[in-house]
Amino acid sequence: MWALAALGIVALLGYRHIDLSSKVLGVALVLEIVVVLVLDAGIFARGGAHGVDVESFTPHAAFSGPLGVAVLFAITGFIGFEATAVFRDEARDPERTIPRATYLAVLIIGAFYTLSCWALVLAAGTDDAPAVAQKTLDSQGNMLMDTAQVYVGTALRDVMQVLLLSSLFACVLSFHNVIARYTFTLARQDLLPARLGAVHPRHHSPSVSSVVQTLTALVLVVACAAIGLDPLVGVFGSMAGLATVGMILLMLITSVAVVVFFARNARLSAGRPWQTRIAPLLAVAGLLTALWLVFSNFTLVTGGGVGVSTVLGVIPFLAFIAGLIRGAQGSRGRR
């Protein structure tokens, strides 16, 4: 019932102008970042469990354990940064604000997660962190909240508990807005039914795409609840793995497209080898490596068997193939 109530609020905010959602997301984001930074400061001020060290950044630590799982969740943490482009139609000055928002998103996400994860490891003790995390998991506890209790006290821990819920709500609202605008953009490109490209006359939002996204989410939430999937392992783990594979595939295709575009339009790439050739090719190599690492550890992420994991992993590729077929049909229709 709580999930359905949250879904209803998201549906209302997502249907209206993006300004309302952005204000809600902005307040939630600032509060969440501030409270986690306070915890980080408390950990560093007290020197963690056994002092501050940089063991987490050594090659030995980086390559210990299932690297593919680490890569997958690292990329998952960046999901959404690319979505600045799909808000272009609703930005006042897209030529200036969209690139700035994209670069700032990457820098802030990377710095914030790196600092906070490092602090969390130091709080448990670099050598003891895996055991502490496993013990917390076995007892169905919360490592972050337990750490807050020790380093910043009960009051701030309770605040963090509330903000954890608000952050989950903010994630759902953000994903709703992004998916609705992806759908809207695809409809405008004749890759989805034209009705999904409709704009609300008063709210200037992709209202039809927003409603469709709400109904899709409702069906999935009810289905997961009906079959009794565990929210953390059965839903989040599997869906995070599926979404991350899709995101890697999306960025990989985009990087290849950049290389191909400038190869066909050499005049536009003159004097810009880094932006037009070197960086995109490095991205292709890195993303192919990431995709291999993710698939080599995919069953650990989904928590399911090889069969279930294979089905989940194939879905983004099937969507890509369906998109190619639909795009080819649309091109023939326009000719």
CSV table of N, CA and C in Angstrom, one decimal, residues 36 77 122 216:
chain,number,residue,atom,x,y,z
A,36,VAL,N,24.6,13.2,4.6
A,36,VAL,CA,25.7,12.2,4.4
A,36,VAL,C,27.0,12.9,4.5
A,77,GLY,N,25.3,3.8,-10.2
A,77,GLY,CA,25.3,5.1,-9.5
A,77,GLY,C,25.2,6.3,-10.4
A,122,LEU,N,36.2,3.2,6.1
A,122,LEU,CA,37.1,3.6,7.2
A,122,LEU,C,36.3,3.5,8.6
A,216,THR,N,2.5,1.4,-16.5
A,216,THR,CA,3.6,0.3,-16.6
A,216,THR,C,4.1,0.0,-15.2
